[in-house]
Amino acid sequence: MESEEKRKPNAREIAARVRGEIAAGTFGPGDRLPGGRAYAKKLGVSLMTVQNAYTQLREEGLVEGVSGSGTYVRDTAPGEPAPREAAQRMTDLQAEVARLSTELAGLVERVQQLEVAVGPTQEKSGT
């Protein structure tokens, strides 16, 4: 039996993976992230996908690009949260958003069920 081909991760998923590695301490301040080309080949995605993921992490303030050298986990200034802490906060926030989205979808479904149970409502005319 042939194995199913694994779905390739998108930039958002790659950023989440790297963010998780920063939160876990796999990458610390000053550590260089895997080179874009090699990482893209390893994941089976385009270089642009990895670059977009790294851009997302840069916009979040977790990493910084050094021209001609690579992408590094930021070393924060005093008073700023460390990359590991910031990545963990972002991961926690994303989990909370996912939980709230699921809860909201459940509420929408319950409202729809109530609307069906109550039936159509008619507006009263003001005469």
mmCIF file with all atom_site columns, C-alpha atoms in Angstrom:
data_model
loop_
_atom_site.group_PDB
_atom_site.id
_atom_site.type_symbol
_atom_site.label_atom_id
_atom_site.label_alt_id
_atom_site.label_comp_id
_atom_site.label_asym_id
_atom_site.label_entity_id
_atom_site.label_seq_id
_atom_site.pdbx_PDB_ins_code
_atom_site.Cartn_x
_atom_site.Cartn_y
_atom_site.Cartn_z
_atom_site.occupancy
_atom_site.B_iso_or_equiv
_atom_site.pdbx_formal_charge
_atom_site.auth_seq_id
_atom_site.auth_comp_id
_atom_site.auth_asym_id
_atom_site.auth_atom_id
_atom_site.pdbx_PDB_model_num
ATOM 1   C CA . MET A 1 1   ? 0.000   0.000  0.000  1.00 0.00 ? 1   MET A CA 1
ATOM 2   C CA . GLU A 1 2   ? 1.386   3.384  -0.979 1.00 0.00 ? 2   GLU A CA 1
ATOM 3   C CA . SER A 1 3   ? 1.837   5.917  1.775  1.00 0.00 ? 3   SER A CA 1
ATOM 4   C CA . GLU A 1 4   ? -0.016  9.169  1.393  1.00 0.00 ? 4   GLU A CA 1
ATOM 5   C CA . GLU A 1 5   ? 2.144   12.128 0.454  1.00 0.00 ? 5   GLU A CA 1
ATOM 6   C CA . LYS A 1 6   ? 2.551   14.470 3.404  1.00 0.00 ? 6   LYS A CA 1
ATOM 7   C CA . ARG A 1 7   ? 1.062   17.920 2.981  1.00 0.00 ? 7   ARG A CA 1
ATOM 8   C CA . LYS A 1 8   ? 3.717   20.595 2.735  1.00 0.00 ? 8   LYS A CA 1
ATOM 9   C CA . PRO A 1 9   ? 3.633   23.216 5.494  1.00 0.00 ? 9   PRO A CA 1
ATOM 10  C CA . ASN A 1 10  ? 2.761   26.792 4.635  1.00 0.00 ? 10  ASN A CA 1
ATOM 11  C CA . ALA A 1 11  ? 4.665   29.852 5.879  1.00 0.00 ? 11  ALA A CA 1
ATOM 12  C CA . ARG A 1 12  ? 2.365   30.323 8.870  1.00 0.00 ? 12  ARG A CA 1
ATOM 13  C CA . GLU A 1 13  ? 2.929   26.719 9.956  1.00 0.00 ? 13  GLU A CA 1
ATOM 14  C CA . ILE A 1 14  ? 6.689   26.982 9.502  1.00 0.00 ? 14  ILE A CA 1
ATOM 15  C CA . ALA A 1 15  ? 6.732   30.188 11.565 1.00 0.00 ? 15  ALA A CA 1
ATOM 16  C CA . ALA A 1 16  ? 4.722   28.408 14.284 1.00 0.00 ? 16  ALA A CA 1
ATOM 17  C CA . ARG A 1 17  ? 7.196   25.520 14.243 1.00 0.00 ? 17  ARG A CA 1
ATOM 18  C CA . VAL A 1 18  ? 10.209  27.829 14.616 1.00 0.00 ? 18  VAL A CA 1
ATOM 19  C CA . ARG A 1 19  ? 8.371   29.910 17.231 1.00 0.00 ? 19  ARG A CA 1
ATOM 20  C CA . GLY A 1 20  ? 7.777   26.707 19.182 1.00 0.00 ? 20  GLY A CA 1
ATOM 21  C CA . GLU A 1 21  ? 11.463  25.826 18.937 1.00 0.00 ? 21  GLU A CA 1
ATOM 22  C CA . ILE A 1 22  ? 12.374  29.277 20.260 1.00 0.00 ? 22  ILE A CA 1
ATOM 23  C CA . ALA A 1 23  ? 9.838   28.880 23.096 1.00 0.00 ? 23  ALA A CA 1
ATOM 24  C CA . ALA A 1 24  ? 11.298  25.453 23.921 1.00 0.00 ? 24  ALA A CA 1
ATOM 25  C CA . GLY A 1 25  ? 14.824  26.850 24.000 1.00 0.00 ? 25  GLY A CA 1
ATOM 26  C CA . THR A 1 26  ? 16.036  24.948 20.936 1.00 0.00 ? 26  THR A CA 1
ATOM 27  C CA . PHE A 1 27  ? 17.065  28.320 19.528 1.00 0.00 ? 27  PHE A CA 1
ATOM 28  C CA . GLY A 1 28  ? 18.214  30.987 21.961 1.00 0.00 ? 28  GLY A CA 1
ATOM 29  C CA . PRO A 1 29  ? 19.290  34.610 21.664 1.00 0.00 ? 29  PRO A CA 1
ATOM 30  C CA . GLY A 1 30  ? 21.971  34.989 19.015 1.00 0.00 ? 30  GLY A CA 1
ATOM 31  C CA . ASP A 1 31  ? 21.390  31.536 17.512 1.00 0.00 ? 31  ASP A CA 1
ATOM 32  C CA . ARG A 1 32  ? 21.238  31.338 13.728 1.00 0.00 ? 32  ARG A CA 1
ATOM 33  C CA . LEU A 1 33  ? 18.114  29.781 12.254 1.00 0.00 ? 33  LEU A CA 1
ATOM 34  C CA . PRO A 1 34  ? 18.545  27.163 9.527  1.00 0.00 ? 34  PRO A CA 1
ATOM 35  C CA . GLY A 1 35  ? 19.486  28.673 6.175  1.00 0.00 ? 35  GLY A CA 1
ATOM 36  C CA . GLY A 1 36  ? 16.473  29.337 3.998  1.00 0.00 ? 36  GLY A CA 1
ATOM 37  C CA . ARG A 1 37  ? 17.476  27.163 1.050  1.00 0.00 ? 37  ARG A CA 1
ATOM 38  C CA . ALA A 1 38  ? 18.480  24.156 3.146  1.00 0.00 ? 38  ALA A CA 1
ATOM 39  C CA . TYR A 1 39  ? 15.391  24.449 5.350  1.00 0.00 ? 39  TYR A CA 1
ATOM 40  C CA . ALA A 1 40  ? 13.121  24.763 2.305  1.00 0.00 ? 40  ALA A CA 1
ATOM 41  C CA . LYS A 1 41  ? 14.675  21.631 0.810  1.00 0.00 ? 41  LYS A CA 1
ATOM 42  C CA . LYS A 1 42  ? 14.320  19.742 4.104  1.00 0.00 ? 42  LYS A CA 1
ATOM 43  C CA . LEU A 1 43  ? 10.626  20.687 4.358  1.00 0.00 ? 43  LEU A CA 1
ATOM 44  C CA . GLY A 1 44  ? 9.937   20.208 0.653  1.00 0.00 ? 44  GLY A CA 1
ATOM 45  C CA . VAL A 1 45  ? 8.724   23.774 0.186  1.00 0.00 ? 45  VAL A CA 1
ATOM 46  C CA . SER A 1 46  ? 9.878   26.751 -1.842 1.00 0.00 ? 46  SER A CA 1
ATOM 47  C CA . LEU A 1 47  ? 12.519  29.150 -0.594 1.00 0.00 ? 47  LEU A CA 1
ATOM 48  C CA . MET A 1 48  ? 9.860   31.900 -0.696 1.00 0.00 ? 48  MET A CA 1
ATOM 49  C CA . THR A 1 49  ? 7.716   29.956 1.808  1.00 0.00 ? 49  THR A CA 1
ATOM 50  C CA . VAL A 1 50  ? 10.581  29.814 4.315  1.00 0.00 ? 50  VAL A CA 1
ATOM 51  C CA . GLN A 1 51  ? 11.425  33.470 3.679  1.00 0.00 ? 51  GLN A CA 1
ATOM 52  C CA . ASN A 1 52  ? 7.793   34.413 4.344  1.00 0.00 ? 52  ASN A CA 1
ATOM 53  C CA . ALA A 1 53  ? 7.878   32.438 7.600  1.00 0.00 ? 53  ALA A CA 1
ATOM 54  C CA . TYR A 1 54  ? 11.078  34.192 8.684  1.00 0.00 ? 54  TYR A CA 1
ATOM 55  C CA . THR A 1 55  ? 9.533   37.547 7.739  1.00 0.00 ? 55  THR A CA 1
ATOM 56  C CA . GLN A 1 56  ? 6.568   36.786 9.989  1.00 0.00 ? 56  GLN A CA 1
ATOM 57  C CA . LEU A 1 57  ? 8.930   35.983 12.872 1.00 0.00 ? 57  LEU A CA 1
ATOM 58  C CA . ARG A 1 58  ? 10.868  39.185 12.169 1.00 0.00 ? 58  ARG A CA 1
ATOM 59  C CA . GLU A 1 59  ? 7.630   41.215 12.270 1.00 0.00 ? 59  GLU A CA 1
ATOM 60  C CA . GLU A 1 60  ? 6.844   39.603 15.627 1.00 0.00 ? 60  GLU A CA 1
ATOM 61  C CA . GLY A 1 61  ? 10.223  40.800 16.897 1.00 0.00 ? 61  GLY A CA 1
ATOM 62  C CA . LEU A 1 62  ? 11.589  37.318 17.535 1.00 0.00 ? 62  LEU A CA 1
ATOM 63  C CA . VAL A 1 63  ? 14.341  37.253 14.919 1.00 0.00 ? 63  VAL A CA 1
ATOM 64  C CA . GLU A 1 64  ? 16.444  39.625 12.875 1.00 0.00 ? 64  GLU A CA 1
ATOM 65  C CA . GLY A 1 65  ? 18.046  39.221 9.497  1.00 0.00 ? 65  GLY A CA 1
ATOM 66  C CA . VAL A 1 66  ? 21.712  39.990 9.011  1.00 0.00 ? 66  VAL A CA 1
ATOM 67  C CA . SER A 1 67  ? 22.429  40.707 5.363  1.00 0.00 ? 67  SER A CA 1
ATOM 68  C CA . GLY A 1 68  ? 24.673  38.069 3.862  1.00 0.00 ? 68  GLY A CA 1
ATOM 69  C CA . SER A 1 69  ? 24.815  36.108 7.110  1.00 0.00 ? 69  SER A CA 1
ATOM 70  C CA . GLY A 1 70  ? 21.380  34.703 7.930  1.00 0.00 ? 70  GLY A CA 1
ATOM 71  C CA . THR A 1 71  ? 18.476  35.029 10.324 1.00 0.00 ? 71  THR A CA 1
ATOM 72  C CA . TYR A 1 72  ? 19.171  35.076 14.056 1.00 0.00 ? 72  TYR A CA 1
ATOM 73  C CA . VAL A 1 73  ? 17.085  34.935 17.210 1.00 0.00 ? 73  VAL A CA 1
ATOM 74  C CA . ARG A 1 74  ? 17.056  38.457 18.593 1.00 0.00 ? 74  ARG A CA 1
ATOM 75  C CA . ASP A 1 75  ? 19.041  39.294 21.674 1.00 0.00 ? 75  ASP A CA 1
ATOM 76  C CA . THR A 1 76  ? 16.698  41.597 23.542 1.00 0.00 ? 76  THR A CA 1
ATOM 77  C CA . ALA A 1 77  ? 17.409  44.848 25.285 1.00 0.00 ? 77  ALA A CA 1
ATOM 78  C CA . PRO A 1 78  ? 17.048  45.076 29.068 1.00 0.00 ? 78  PRO A CA 1
ATOM 79  C CA . GLY A 1 79  ? 13.380  45.204 30.036 1.00 0.00 ? 79  GLY A CA 1
ATOM 80  C CA . GLU A 1 80  ? 12.182  43.435 26.876 1.00 0.00 ? 80  GLU A CA 1
ATOM 81  C CA . PRO A 1 81  ? 10.911  39.876 27.136 1.00 0.00 ? 81  PRO A CA 1
ATOM 82  C CA . ALA A 1 82  ? 13.449  37.289 26.009 1.00 0.00 ? 82  ALA A CA 1
ATOM 83  C CA . PRO A 1 83  ? 12.732  35.620 22.650 1.00 0.00 ? 83  PRO A CA 1
ATOM 84  C CA . ARG A 1 84  ? 11.826  32.389 24.424 1.00 0.00 ? 84  ARG A CA 1
ATOM 85  C CA . GLU A 1 85  ? 9.293   34.184 26.629 1.00 0.00 ? 85  GLU A CA 1
ATOM 86  C CA . ALA A 1 86  ? 7.914   36.225 23.705 1.00 0.00 ? 86  ALA A CA 1
ATOM 87  C CA . ALA A 1 87  ? 7.569   33.089 21.571 1.00 0.00 ? 87  ALA A CA 1
ATOM 88  C CA . GLN A 1 88  ? 5.772   31.290 24.402 1.00 0.00 ? 88  GLN A CA 1
ATOM 89  C CA . ARG A 1 89  ? 3.396   34.229 24.836 1.00 0.00 ? 89  ARG A CA 1
ATOM 90  C CA . MET A 1 90  ? 2.658   34.217 21.093 1.00 0.00 ? 90  MET A CA 1
ATOM 91  C CA . THR A 1 91  ? 2.075   30.451 21.142 1.00 0.00 ? 91  THR A CA 1
ATOM 92  C CA . ASP A 1 92  ? -0.255  30.811 24.131 1.00 0.00 ? 92  ASP A CA 1
ATOM 93  C CA . LEU A 1 93  ? -2.116  33.645 22.422 1.00 0.00 ? 93  LEU A CA 1
ATOM 94  C CA . GLN A 1 94  ? -2.592  31.597 19.256 1.00 0.00 ? 94  GLN A CA 1
ATOM 95  C CA . ALA A 1 95  ? -3.935  28.675 21.304 1.00 0.00 ? 95  ALA A CA 1
ATOM 96  C CA . GLU A 1 96  ? -6.383  31.007 23.051 1.00 0.00 ? 96  GLU A CA 1
ATOM 97  C CA . VAL A 1 97  ? -7.558  32.454 19.724 1.00 0.00 ? 97  VAL A CA 1
ATOM 98  C CA . ALA A 1 98  ? -8.105  28.919 18.410 1.00 0.00 ? 98  ALA A CA 1
ATOM 99  C CA . ARG A 1 99  ? -10.058 28.009 21.560 1.00 0.00 ? 99  ARG A CA 1
ATOM 100 C CA . LEU A 1 100 ? -12.227 31.116 21.275 1.00 0.00 ? 100 LEU A CA 1
ATOM 101 C CA . SER A 1 101 ? -12.846 30.461 17.576 1.00 0.00 ? 101 SER A CA 1
ATOM 102 C CA . THR A 1 102 ? -14.052 26.959 18.386 1.00 0.00 ? 102 THR A CA 1
ATOM 103 C CA . GLU A 1 103 ? -16.262 28.273 21.168 1.00 0.00 ? 103 GLU A CA 1
ATOM 104 C CA . LEU A 1 104 ? -17.700 30.958 18.877 1.00 0.00 ? 104 LEU A CA 1
ATOM 105 C CA . ALA A 1 105 ? -18.448 28.368 16.181 1.00 0.00 ? 105 ALA A CA 1
ATOM 106 C CA . GLY A 1 106 ? -20.314 26.327 18.807 1.00 0.00 ? 106 GLY A CA 1
ATOM 107 C CA . LEU A 1 107 ? -22.341 29.385 19.822 1.00 0.00 ? 107 LEU A CA 1
ATOM 108 C CA . VAL A 1 108 ? -23.230 30.133 16.206 1.00 0.00 ? 108 VAL A CA 1
ATOM 109 C CA . GLU A 1 109 ? -24.441 26.560 15.802 1.00 0.00 ? 109 GLU A CA 1
ATOM 110 C CA . ARG A 1 110 ? -26.562 26.805 18.970 1.00 0.00 ? 110 ARG A CA 1
ATOM 111 C CA . VAL A 1 111 ? -28.122 30.086 17.809 1.00 0.00 ? 111 VAL A CA 1
ATOM 112 C CA . GLN A 1 112 ? -28.988 28.488 14.475 1.00 0.00 ? 112 GLN A CA 1
ATOM 113 C CA . GLN A 1 113 ? -30.595 25.544 16.281 1.00 0.00 ? 113 GLN A CA 1
ATOM 114 C CA . LEU A 1 114 ? -32.624 27.945 18.439 1.00 0.00 ? 114 LEU A CA 1
ATOM 115 C CA . GLU A 1 115 ? -33.758 29.887 15.388 1.00 0.00 ? 115 GLU A CA 1
ATOM 116 C CA . VAL A 1 116 ? -34.977 26.663 13.778 1.00 0.00 ? 116 VAL A CA 1
ATOM 117 C CA . ALA A 1 117 ? -36.750 25.613 16.988 1.00 0.00 ? 117 ALA A CA 1
ATOM 118 C CA . VAL A 1 118 ? -38.467 28.993 17.433 1.00 0.00 ? 118 VAL A CA 1
ATOM 119 C CA . GLY A 1 119 ? -39.386 29.297 13.782 1.00 0.00 ? 119 GLY A CA 1
ATOM 120 C CA . PRO A 1 120 ? -39.627 32.425 11.675 1.00 0.00 ? 120 PRO A CA 1
ATOM 121 C CA . THR A 1 121 ? -40.506 35.599 13.498 1.00 0.00 ? 121 THR A CA 1
ATOM 122 C CA . GLN A 1 122 ? -42.799 38.205 12.067 1.00 0.00 ? 122 GLN A CA 1
ATOM 123 C CA . GLU A 1 123 ? -42.312 41.883 12.654 1.00 0.00 ? 123 GLU A CA 1
ATOM 124 C CA . LYS A 1 124 ? -45.232 43.671 14.247 1.00 0.00 ? 124 LYS A CA 1
ATOM 125 C CA . SER A 1 125 ? -46.521 46.528 12.166 1.00 0.00 ? 125 SER A CA 1
ATOM 126 C CA . GLY A 1 126 ? -47.164 49.725 14.033 1.00 0.00 ? 126 GLY A CA 1
ATOM 127 C CA . THR A 1 127 ? -50.820 50.534 13.247 1.00 0.00 ? 127 THR A CA 1
#
